[in-house]
Short mmCIF file of C-alpha atoms in Angstrom, two decimals:
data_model
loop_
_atom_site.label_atom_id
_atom_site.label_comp_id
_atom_site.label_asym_id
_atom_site.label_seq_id
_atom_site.Cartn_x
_atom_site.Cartn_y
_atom_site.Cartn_z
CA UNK A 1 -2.56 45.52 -0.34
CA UNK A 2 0.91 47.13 1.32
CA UNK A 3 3.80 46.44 0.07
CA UNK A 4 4.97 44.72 3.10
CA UNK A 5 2.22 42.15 3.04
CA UNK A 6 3.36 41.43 -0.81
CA UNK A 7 6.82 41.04 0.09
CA UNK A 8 6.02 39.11 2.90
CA UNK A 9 3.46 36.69 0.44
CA UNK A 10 6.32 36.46 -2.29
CA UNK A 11 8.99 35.32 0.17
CA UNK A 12 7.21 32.95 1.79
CA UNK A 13 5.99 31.78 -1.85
CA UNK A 14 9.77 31.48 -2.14
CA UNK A 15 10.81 29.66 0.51
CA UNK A 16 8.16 27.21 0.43
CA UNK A 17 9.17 26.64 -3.73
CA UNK A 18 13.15 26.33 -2.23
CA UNK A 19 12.29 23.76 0.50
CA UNK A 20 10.24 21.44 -1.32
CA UNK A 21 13.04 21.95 -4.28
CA UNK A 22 15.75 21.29 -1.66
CA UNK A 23 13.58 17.89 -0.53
CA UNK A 24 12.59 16.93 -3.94
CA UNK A 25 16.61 16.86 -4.74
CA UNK A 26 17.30 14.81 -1.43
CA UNK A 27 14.22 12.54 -2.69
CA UNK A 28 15.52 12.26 -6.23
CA UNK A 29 19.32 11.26 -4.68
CA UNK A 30 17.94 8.57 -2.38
CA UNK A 31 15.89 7.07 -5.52
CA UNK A 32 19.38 7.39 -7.48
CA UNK A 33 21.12 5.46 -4.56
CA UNK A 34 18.65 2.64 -4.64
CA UNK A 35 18.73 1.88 -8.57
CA UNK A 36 22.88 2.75 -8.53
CA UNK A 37 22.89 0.62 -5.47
CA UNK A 38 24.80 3.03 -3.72
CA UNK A 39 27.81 3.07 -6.29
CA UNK A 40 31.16 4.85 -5.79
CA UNK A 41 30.12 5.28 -2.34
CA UNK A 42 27.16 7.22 -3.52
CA UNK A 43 29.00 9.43 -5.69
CA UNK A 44 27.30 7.70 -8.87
CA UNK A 45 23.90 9.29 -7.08
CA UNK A 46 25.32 12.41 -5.97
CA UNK A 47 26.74 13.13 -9.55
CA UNK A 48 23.79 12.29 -11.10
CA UNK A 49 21.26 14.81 -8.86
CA UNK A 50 23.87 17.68 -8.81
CA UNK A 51 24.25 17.70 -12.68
CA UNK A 52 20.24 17.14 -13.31
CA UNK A 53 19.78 20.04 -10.82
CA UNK A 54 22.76 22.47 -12.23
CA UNK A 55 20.67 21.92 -15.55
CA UNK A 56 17.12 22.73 -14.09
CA UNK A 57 18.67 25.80 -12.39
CA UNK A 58 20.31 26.94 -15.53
CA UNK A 59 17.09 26.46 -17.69
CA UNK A 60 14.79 28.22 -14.86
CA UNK A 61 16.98 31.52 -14.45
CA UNK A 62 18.48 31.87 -17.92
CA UNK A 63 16.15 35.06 -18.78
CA UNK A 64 16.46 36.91 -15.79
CA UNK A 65 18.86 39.49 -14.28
CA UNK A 66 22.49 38.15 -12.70
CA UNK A 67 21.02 38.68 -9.05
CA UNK A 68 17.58 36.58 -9.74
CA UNK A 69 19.59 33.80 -11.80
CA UNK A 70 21.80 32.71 -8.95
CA UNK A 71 18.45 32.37 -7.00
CA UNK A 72 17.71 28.87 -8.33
CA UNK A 73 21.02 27.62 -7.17
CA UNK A 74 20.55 28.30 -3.52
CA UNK A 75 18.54 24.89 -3.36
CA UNK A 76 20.76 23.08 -5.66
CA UNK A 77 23.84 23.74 -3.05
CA UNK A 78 22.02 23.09 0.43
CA UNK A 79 20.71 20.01 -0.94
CA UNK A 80 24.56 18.92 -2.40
CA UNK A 81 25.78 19.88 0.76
CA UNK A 82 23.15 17.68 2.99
CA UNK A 83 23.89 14.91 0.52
CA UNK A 84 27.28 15.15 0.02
CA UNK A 85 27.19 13.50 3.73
CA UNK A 86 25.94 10.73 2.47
CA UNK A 87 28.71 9.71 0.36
CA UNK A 88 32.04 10.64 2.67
CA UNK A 89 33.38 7.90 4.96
CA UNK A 90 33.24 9.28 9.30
CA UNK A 91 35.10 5.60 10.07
CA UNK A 92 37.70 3.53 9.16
CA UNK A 93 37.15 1.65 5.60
CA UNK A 94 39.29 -0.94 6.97
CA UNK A 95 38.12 -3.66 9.71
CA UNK A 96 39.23 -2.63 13.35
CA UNK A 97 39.03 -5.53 14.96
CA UNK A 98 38.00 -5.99 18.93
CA UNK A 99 40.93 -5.78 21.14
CA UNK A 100 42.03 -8.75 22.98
CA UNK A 101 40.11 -10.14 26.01
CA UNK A 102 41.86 -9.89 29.05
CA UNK A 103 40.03 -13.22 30.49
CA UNK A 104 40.89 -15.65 27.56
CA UNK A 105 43.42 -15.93 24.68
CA UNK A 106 42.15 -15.45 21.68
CA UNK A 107 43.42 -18.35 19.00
CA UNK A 108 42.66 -17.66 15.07
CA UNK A 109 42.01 -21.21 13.28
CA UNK A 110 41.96 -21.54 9.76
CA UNK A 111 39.49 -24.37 8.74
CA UNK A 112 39.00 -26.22 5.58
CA UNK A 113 36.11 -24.38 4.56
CA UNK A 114 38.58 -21.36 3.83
CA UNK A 115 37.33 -19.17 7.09
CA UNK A 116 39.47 -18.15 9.41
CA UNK A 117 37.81 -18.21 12.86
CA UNK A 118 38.43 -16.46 16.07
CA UNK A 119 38.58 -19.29 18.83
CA UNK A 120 38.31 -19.66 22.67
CA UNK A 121 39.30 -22.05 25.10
CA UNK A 122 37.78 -22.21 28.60
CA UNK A 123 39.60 -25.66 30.14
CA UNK A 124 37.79 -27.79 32.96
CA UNK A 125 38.04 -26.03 35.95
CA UNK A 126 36.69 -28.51 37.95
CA UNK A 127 39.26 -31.43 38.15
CA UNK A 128 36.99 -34.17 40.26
CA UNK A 129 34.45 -33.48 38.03
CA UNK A 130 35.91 -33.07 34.38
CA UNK A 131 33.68 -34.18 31.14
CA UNK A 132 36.11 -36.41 29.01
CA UNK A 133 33.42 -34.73 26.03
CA UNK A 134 34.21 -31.50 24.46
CA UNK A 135 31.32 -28.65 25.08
CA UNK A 136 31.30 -26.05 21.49
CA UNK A 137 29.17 -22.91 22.32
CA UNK A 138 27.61 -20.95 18.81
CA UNK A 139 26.58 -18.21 19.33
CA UNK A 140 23.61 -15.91 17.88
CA UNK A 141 23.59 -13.35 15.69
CA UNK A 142 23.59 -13.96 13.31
CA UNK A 143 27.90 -12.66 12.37
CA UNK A 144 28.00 -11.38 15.57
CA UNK A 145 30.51 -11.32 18.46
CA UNK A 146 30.49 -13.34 21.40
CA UNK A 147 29.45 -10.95 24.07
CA UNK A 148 31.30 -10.93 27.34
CA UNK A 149 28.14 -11.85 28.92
CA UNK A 150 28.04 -15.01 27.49
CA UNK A 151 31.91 -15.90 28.18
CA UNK A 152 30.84 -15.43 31.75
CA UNK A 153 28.56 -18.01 31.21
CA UNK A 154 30.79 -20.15 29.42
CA UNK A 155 33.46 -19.66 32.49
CA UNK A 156 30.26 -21.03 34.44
CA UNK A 157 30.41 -24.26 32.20
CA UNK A 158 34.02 -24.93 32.56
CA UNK A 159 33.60 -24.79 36.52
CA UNK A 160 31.43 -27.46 36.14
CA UNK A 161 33.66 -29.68 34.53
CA UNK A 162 33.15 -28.99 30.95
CA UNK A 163 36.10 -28.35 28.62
CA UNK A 164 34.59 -25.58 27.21
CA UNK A 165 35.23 -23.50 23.40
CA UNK A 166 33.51 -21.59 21.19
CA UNK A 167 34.36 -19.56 18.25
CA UNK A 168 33.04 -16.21 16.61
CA UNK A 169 31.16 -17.28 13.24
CA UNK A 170 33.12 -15.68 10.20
CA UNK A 171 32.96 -12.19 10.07
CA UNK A 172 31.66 -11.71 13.17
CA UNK A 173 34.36 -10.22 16.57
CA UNK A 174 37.74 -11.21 15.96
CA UNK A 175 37.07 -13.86 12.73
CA UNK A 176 38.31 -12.68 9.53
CA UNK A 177 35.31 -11.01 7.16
CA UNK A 178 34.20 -13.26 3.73
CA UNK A 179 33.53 -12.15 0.47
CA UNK A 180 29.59 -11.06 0.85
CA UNK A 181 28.46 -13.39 -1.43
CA UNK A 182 29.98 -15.73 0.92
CA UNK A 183 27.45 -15.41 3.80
CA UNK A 184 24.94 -17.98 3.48
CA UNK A 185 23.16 -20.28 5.95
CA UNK A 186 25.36 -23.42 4.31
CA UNK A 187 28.12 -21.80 4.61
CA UNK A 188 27.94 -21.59 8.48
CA UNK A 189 27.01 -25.21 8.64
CA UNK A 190 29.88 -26.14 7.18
CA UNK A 191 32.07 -24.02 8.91
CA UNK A 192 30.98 -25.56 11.93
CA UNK A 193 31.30 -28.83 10.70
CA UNK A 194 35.06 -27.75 9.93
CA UNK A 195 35.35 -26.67 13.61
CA UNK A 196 34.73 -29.87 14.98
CA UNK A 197 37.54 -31.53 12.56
CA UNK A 198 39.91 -28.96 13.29
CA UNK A 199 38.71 -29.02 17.19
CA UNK A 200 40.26 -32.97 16.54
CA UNK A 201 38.89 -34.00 19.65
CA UNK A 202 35.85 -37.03 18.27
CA UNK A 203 32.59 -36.19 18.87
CA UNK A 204 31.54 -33.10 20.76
CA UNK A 205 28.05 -31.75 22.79
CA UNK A 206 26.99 -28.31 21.44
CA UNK A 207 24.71 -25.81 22.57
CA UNK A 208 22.99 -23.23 19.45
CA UNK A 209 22.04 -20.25 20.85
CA UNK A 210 19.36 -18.06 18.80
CA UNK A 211 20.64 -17.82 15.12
CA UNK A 212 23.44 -20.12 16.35
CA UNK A 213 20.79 -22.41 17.25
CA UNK A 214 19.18 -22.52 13.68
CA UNK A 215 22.43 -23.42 11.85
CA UNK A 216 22.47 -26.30 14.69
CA UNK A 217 18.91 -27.71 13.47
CA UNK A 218 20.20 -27.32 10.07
CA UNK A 219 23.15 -29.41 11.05
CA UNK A 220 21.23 -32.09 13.03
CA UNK A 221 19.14 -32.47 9.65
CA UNK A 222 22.54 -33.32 7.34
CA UNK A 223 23.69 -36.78 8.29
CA UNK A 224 27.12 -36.04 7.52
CA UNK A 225 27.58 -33.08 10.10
CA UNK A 226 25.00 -34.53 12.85
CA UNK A 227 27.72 -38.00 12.88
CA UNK A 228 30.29 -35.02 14.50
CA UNK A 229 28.02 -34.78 17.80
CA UNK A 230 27.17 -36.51 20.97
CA UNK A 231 24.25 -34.79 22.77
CA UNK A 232 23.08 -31.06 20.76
CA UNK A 233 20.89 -28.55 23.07
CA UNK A 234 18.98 -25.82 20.66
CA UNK A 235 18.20 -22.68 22.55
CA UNK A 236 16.23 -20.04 21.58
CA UNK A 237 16.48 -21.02 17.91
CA UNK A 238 16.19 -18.75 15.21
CA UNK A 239 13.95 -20.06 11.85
CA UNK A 240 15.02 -23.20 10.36
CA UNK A 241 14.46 -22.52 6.78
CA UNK A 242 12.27 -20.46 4.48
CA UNK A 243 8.73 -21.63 5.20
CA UNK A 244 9.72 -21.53 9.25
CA UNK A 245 11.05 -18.23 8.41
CA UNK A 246 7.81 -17.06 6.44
CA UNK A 247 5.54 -17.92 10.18
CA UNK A 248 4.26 -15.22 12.21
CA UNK A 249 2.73 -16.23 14.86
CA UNK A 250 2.70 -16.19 18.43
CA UNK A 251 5.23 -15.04 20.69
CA UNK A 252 6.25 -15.86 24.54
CA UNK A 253 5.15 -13.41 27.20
CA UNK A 254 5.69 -9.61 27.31
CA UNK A 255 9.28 -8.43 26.59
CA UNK A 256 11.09 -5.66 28.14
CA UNK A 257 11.00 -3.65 24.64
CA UNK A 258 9.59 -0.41 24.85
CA UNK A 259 9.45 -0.23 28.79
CA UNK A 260 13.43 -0.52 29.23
CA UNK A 261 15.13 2.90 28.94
CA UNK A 262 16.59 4.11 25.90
CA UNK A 263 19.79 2.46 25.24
CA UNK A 264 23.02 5.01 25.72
CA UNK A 265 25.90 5.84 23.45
CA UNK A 266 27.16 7.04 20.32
CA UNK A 267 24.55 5.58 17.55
CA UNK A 268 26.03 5.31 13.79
CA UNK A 269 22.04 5.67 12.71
CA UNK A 270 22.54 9.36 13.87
CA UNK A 271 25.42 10.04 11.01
CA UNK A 272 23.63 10.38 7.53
CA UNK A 273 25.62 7.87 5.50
CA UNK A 274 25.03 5.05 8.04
CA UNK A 275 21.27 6.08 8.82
CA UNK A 276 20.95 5.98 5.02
CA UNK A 277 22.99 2.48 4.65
CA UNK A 278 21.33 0.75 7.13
CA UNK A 279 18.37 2.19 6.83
CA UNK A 280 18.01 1.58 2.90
CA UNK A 281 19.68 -2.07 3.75
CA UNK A 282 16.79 -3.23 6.15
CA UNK A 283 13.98 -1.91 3.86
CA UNK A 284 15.90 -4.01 1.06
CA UNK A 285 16.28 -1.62 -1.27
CA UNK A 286 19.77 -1.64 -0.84
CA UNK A 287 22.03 -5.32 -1.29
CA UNK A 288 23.87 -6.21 1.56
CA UNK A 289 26.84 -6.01 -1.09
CA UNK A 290 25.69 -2.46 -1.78
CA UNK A 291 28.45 0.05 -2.74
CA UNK A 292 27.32 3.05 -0.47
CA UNK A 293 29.27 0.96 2.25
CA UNK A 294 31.67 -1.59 2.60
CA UNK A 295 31.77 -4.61 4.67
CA UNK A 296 34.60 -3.23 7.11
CA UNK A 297 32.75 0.08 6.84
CA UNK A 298 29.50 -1.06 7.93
CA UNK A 299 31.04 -2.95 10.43
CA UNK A 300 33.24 -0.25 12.11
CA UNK A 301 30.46 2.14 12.02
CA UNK A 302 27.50 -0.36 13.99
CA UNK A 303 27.13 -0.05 17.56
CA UNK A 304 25.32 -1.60 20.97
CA UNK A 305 22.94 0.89 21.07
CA UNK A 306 21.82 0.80 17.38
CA UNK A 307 20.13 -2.39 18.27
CA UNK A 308 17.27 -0.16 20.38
CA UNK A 309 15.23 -1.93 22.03
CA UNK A 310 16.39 -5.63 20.19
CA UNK A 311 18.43 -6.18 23.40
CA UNK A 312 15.24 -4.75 25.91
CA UNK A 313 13.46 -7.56 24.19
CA UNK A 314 15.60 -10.19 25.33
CA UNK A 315 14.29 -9.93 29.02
CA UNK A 316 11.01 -10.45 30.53
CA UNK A 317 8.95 -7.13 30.86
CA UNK A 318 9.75 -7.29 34.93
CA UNK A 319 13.34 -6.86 34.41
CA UNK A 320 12.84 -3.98 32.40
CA UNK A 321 14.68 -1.44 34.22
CA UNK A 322 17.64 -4.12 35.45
CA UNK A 323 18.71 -4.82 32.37
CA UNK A 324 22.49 -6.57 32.01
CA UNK A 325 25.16 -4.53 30.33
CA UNK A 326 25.44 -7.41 27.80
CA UNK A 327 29.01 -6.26 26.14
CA UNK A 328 31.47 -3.43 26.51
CA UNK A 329 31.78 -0.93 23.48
CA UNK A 330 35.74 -2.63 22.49
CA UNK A 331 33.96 -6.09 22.60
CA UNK A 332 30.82 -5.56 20.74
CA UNK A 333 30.58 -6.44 16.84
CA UNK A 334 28.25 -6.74 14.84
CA UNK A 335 27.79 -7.13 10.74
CA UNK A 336 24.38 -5.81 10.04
CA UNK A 337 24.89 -6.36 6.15
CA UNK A 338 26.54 -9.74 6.21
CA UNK A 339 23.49 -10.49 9.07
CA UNK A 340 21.17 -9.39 6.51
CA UNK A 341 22.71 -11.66 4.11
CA UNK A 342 23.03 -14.67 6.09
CA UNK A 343 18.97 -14.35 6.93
CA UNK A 344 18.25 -13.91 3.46
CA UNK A 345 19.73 -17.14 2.30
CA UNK A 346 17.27 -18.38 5.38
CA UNK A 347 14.56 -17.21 4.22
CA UNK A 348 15.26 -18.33 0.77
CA UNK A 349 16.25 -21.90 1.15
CA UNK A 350 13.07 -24.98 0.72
CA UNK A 351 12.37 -27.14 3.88
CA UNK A 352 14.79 -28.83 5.96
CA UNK A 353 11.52 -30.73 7.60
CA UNK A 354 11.72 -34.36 5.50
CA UNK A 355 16.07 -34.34 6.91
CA UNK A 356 15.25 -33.58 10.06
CA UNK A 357 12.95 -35.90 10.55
CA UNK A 358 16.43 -38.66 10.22
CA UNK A 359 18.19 -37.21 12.75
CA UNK A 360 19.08 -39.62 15.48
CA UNK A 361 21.38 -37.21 17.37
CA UNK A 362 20.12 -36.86 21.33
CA UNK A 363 19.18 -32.97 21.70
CA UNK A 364 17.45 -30.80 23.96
CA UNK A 365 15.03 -27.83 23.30
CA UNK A 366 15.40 -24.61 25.48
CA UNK A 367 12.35 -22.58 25.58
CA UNK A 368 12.32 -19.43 27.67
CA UNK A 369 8.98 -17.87 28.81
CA UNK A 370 9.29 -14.31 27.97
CA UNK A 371 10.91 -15.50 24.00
CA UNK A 372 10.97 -12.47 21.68
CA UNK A 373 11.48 -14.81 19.21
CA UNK A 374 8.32 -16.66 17.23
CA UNK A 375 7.05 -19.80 18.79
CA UNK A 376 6.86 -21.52 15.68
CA UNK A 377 10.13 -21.42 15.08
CA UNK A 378 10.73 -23.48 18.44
CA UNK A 379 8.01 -25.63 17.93
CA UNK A 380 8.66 -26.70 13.99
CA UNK A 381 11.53 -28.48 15.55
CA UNK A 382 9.75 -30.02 18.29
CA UNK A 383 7.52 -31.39 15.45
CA UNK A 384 10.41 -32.36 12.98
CA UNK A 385 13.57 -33.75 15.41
CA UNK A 386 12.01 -37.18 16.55
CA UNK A 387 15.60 -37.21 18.52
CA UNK A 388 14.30 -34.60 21.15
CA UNK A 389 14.20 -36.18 24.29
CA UNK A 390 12.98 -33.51 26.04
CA UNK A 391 12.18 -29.48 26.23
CA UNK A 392 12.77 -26.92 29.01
CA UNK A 393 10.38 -24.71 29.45
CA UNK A 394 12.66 -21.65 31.32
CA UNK A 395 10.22 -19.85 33.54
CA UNK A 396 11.34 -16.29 34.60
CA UNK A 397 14.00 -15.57 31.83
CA UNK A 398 13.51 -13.87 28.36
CA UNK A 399 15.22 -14.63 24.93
CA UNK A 400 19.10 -14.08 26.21
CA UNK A 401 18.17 -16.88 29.35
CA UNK A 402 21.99 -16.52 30.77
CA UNK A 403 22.02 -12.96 31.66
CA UNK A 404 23.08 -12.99 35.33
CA UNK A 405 20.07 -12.05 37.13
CA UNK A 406 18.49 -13.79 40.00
CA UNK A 407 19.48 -17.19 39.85
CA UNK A 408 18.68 -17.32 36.00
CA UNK A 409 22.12 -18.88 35.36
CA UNK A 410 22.10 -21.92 37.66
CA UNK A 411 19.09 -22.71 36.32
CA UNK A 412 19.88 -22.68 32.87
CA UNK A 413 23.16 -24.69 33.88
CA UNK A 414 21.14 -27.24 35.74
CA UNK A 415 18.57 -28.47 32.80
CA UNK A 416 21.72 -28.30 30.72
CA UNK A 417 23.73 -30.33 32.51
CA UNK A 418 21.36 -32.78 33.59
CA UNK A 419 20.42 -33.14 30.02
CA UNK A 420 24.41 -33.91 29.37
CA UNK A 421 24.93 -36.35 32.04
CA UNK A 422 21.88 -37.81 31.20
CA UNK A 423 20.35 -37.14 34.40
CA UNK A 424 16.98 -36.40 35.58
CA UNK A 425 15.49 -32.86 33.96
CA UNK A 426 15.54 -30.43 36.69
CA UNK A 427 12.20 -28.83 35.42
CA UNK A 428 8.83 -30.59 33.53
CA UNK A 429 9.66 -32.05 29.57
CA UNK A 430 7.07 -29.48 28.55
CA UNK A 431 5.98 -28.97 25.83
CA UNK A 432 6.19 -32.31 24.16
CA UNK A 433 5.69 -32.64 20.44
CA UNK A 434 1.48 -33.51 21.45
CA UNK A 435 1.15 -30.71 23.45
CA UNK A 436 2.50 -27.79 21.16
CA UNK A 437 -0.89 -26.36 19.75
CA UNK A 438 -1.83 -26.28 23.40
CA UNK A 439 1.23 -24.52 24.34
CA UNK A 440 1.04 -22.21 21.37
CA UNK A 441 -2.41 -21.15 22.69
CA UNK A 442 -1.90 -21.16 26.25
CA UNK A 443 2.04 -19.58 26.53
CA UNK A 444 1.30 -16.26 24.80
#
């Protein structure tokens, strides 16, 4: 055989030994992150695999020349220098808060509970027609910021009449962060409970939108919270509880996701320590409290477009390529740790079913045709609230039914205001609690 050819058979034998050393390393520090739980801000990890790997390389080229013994190092530095990315900070450690809305002051109330909210006041704007009954808007998420999307649609409100506010859940836009151990489903109930006190104003008609509409349920199922409302509309609810949470099941008609162009911008999933975080976070091999990342970290980092196609599957597959810009990039927040958190404690908690059953509060459910979200999770309140009076059924409209297009929002205004005033429902009470395995089976 020429020499060439055996040169050419030992390097390649080479590099082939140095790349699968340089990914075993990378392998071997993404294990160490997940039992160190990201420690030190992976350093505990990084440590770890760089001394374990000096070592190897030291044993495997002690007996040969000075030239060949530095060989076994080459994949020990390339694979601390990928890593090393892992563990060094690209954004702020400390929380950078949205700037100010130029639309709406933004108020900071500190409630019993011990969170400090960020709050928003949209008064009547509609004199001959004002609501003497306060209107609370809680939002989705969930610890997310309102988008400015939806304060369009909450300027909407307060031109019909309403005296409109809402307020970013805690840790979520311009509300201060908790402690992560602090993020639980409870929690947000009472915080919202503490809204209304501080709000001062009696009894109050709310509207939960998607996770904002599951810590509603949750509150129309506790006697002692429910007594703070007049009329409750659940939209788009997220699960309930842990069993609702547990369902998969059907879903409404096709989405927009995966026919909507890519989303555009800067992505934090594209920097190594926040592809690793989030990444490692989602699979739950990571806690939410992990120490790779911190709170403010995580929270700095996360943008719009590292939702994907999330926000594509709020719309119906038709609007696919007129989708809303739902936020601007200073607006936008999201927590996807404290998130994770919050749907954990979900997941975890026993059924609210035998409370909700009590509730006497008058509520609405909002159903929209092309729901990303599982039926089930709609319909196990349907089945639980006997103080439903009736269900919209939004034809047209995806997951996020307020989003501008067509005449999507005067729709969505009518049922909800005739369901307020106690007025005929512009559209069918469909489905009613008899008719949802038929509507599970037919609205797919």
């Amino acid at each position: 055989m020429p020499t060439s050819v055996i040169r050419l058979v030992r390097f390649t034998r080479r590099l082939v030994l140095g790349l699968a050393a340089i990914a075993g390393l990378v392998a071997a520090f993404l294990a160490l992150l997940v039992l160190t739980d990201g420690a030190g801000s992976g350093l505990a990890a990084w440590l770890t695999t760089l001394g374990i790997a000096t070592v190897l390389a030291l044993w495997w080229g002690w007996r040969r020349g000075w030239p060949a013994r530095l060989v076994p190092f080459l994949p020990v530095v390339i694979a601390a220098a990928l890593t090393a990315s892992v563990c060094v900070p690209t954004v702020p450690t400390a929380r950078r808060y949205p700037p100010a809305l130029p639309f709406v002051a933004t108020q900071h109330w500190s409630l019993a509970t011990g969170s400090r909210v960020a709050v928003y006041h949209y008064p009547s704007a509609n004199p001959t027609t004002r609501h003497p009954i306060p209107f609370v808007y809680l939002n989705g998420g969930p610890v997310r910021g309102i988008s400015v999307l939806d304060h369009r649609f909450l300027q909407l409100l307060a031109r019909q009449g309403y005296d409109v506010y809402a307020y970013e859940q805690a840790g979520g836009g311009r509300s201060d962060l908790l402690p992560m151990d602090q993020y639980t489903i409870s929690r947000s109930v009472r915080d919202l409970a503490a809204f209304v006190d501080r709000l001062g104003k009696g009894r109050v008609d709310i509207l939960g939108f998607s996770a904002g509409g599951g810590v509603l349920t949750r509150a129309l199922a506790d006697p002692r919270v429910a007594a703070r409302f007049h009329r409750a509309i659940i939209a788009e609810p997220g699960p309930m509880d842990g069993p609702t949470a547990r369902v998969t099941g059907h879903k409404g008609r096709p989405s927009a996701r995966d026919l909507a162009p890519a989303m555009t911008g800067p992505r934090s999933t594209r920097v190594p320590r926040y592809a690793a975080a989030f990444g490692l976070m989602r699979l739950g091999l990571l806690s939410p409290d992990t120490g790779l990342i911190g709170q403010a970290e995580g929270d700095n980092a996360f943008t719009a477009a590292d939702l994907g196609s999330d926000t594509a599957s709020a719309y119906c597959a038709r609007d696919a390529h007129r989708i809303p810009v739902e936020d601007t990039a200073q607006n936008f927040s999201f927590s996807p740790a404290a998130s994770l958190r919050v749907q954990q404690t979900v997941k975890d908690s026993p059924s609210i079913a035998p409370q909700l059953r009590n509730s006497r509060t008058p509520a609405m459910l909002m159903i929209a045709e092309c729901s990303s979200q599982v039926r089930q999770w709609a319909t196990a309140i349907l089945a639980n609230d006997p103080a439903i009076q009736r269900t919209q059924y939004m034809p047209g409209v995806g997951h996020h039914m307020w989003n501008g297009l067509d005449d999507n929002n005067d729709r969505v205004i009518a049922s909800i205001t005739a369901f307020l005033q106690d007025k005929p429902a512009p559209l069918p009470n469909h489905p009613t609690s008899g008719e949802i395995p038929a509507f599970l089976r037919d609205h797919k």
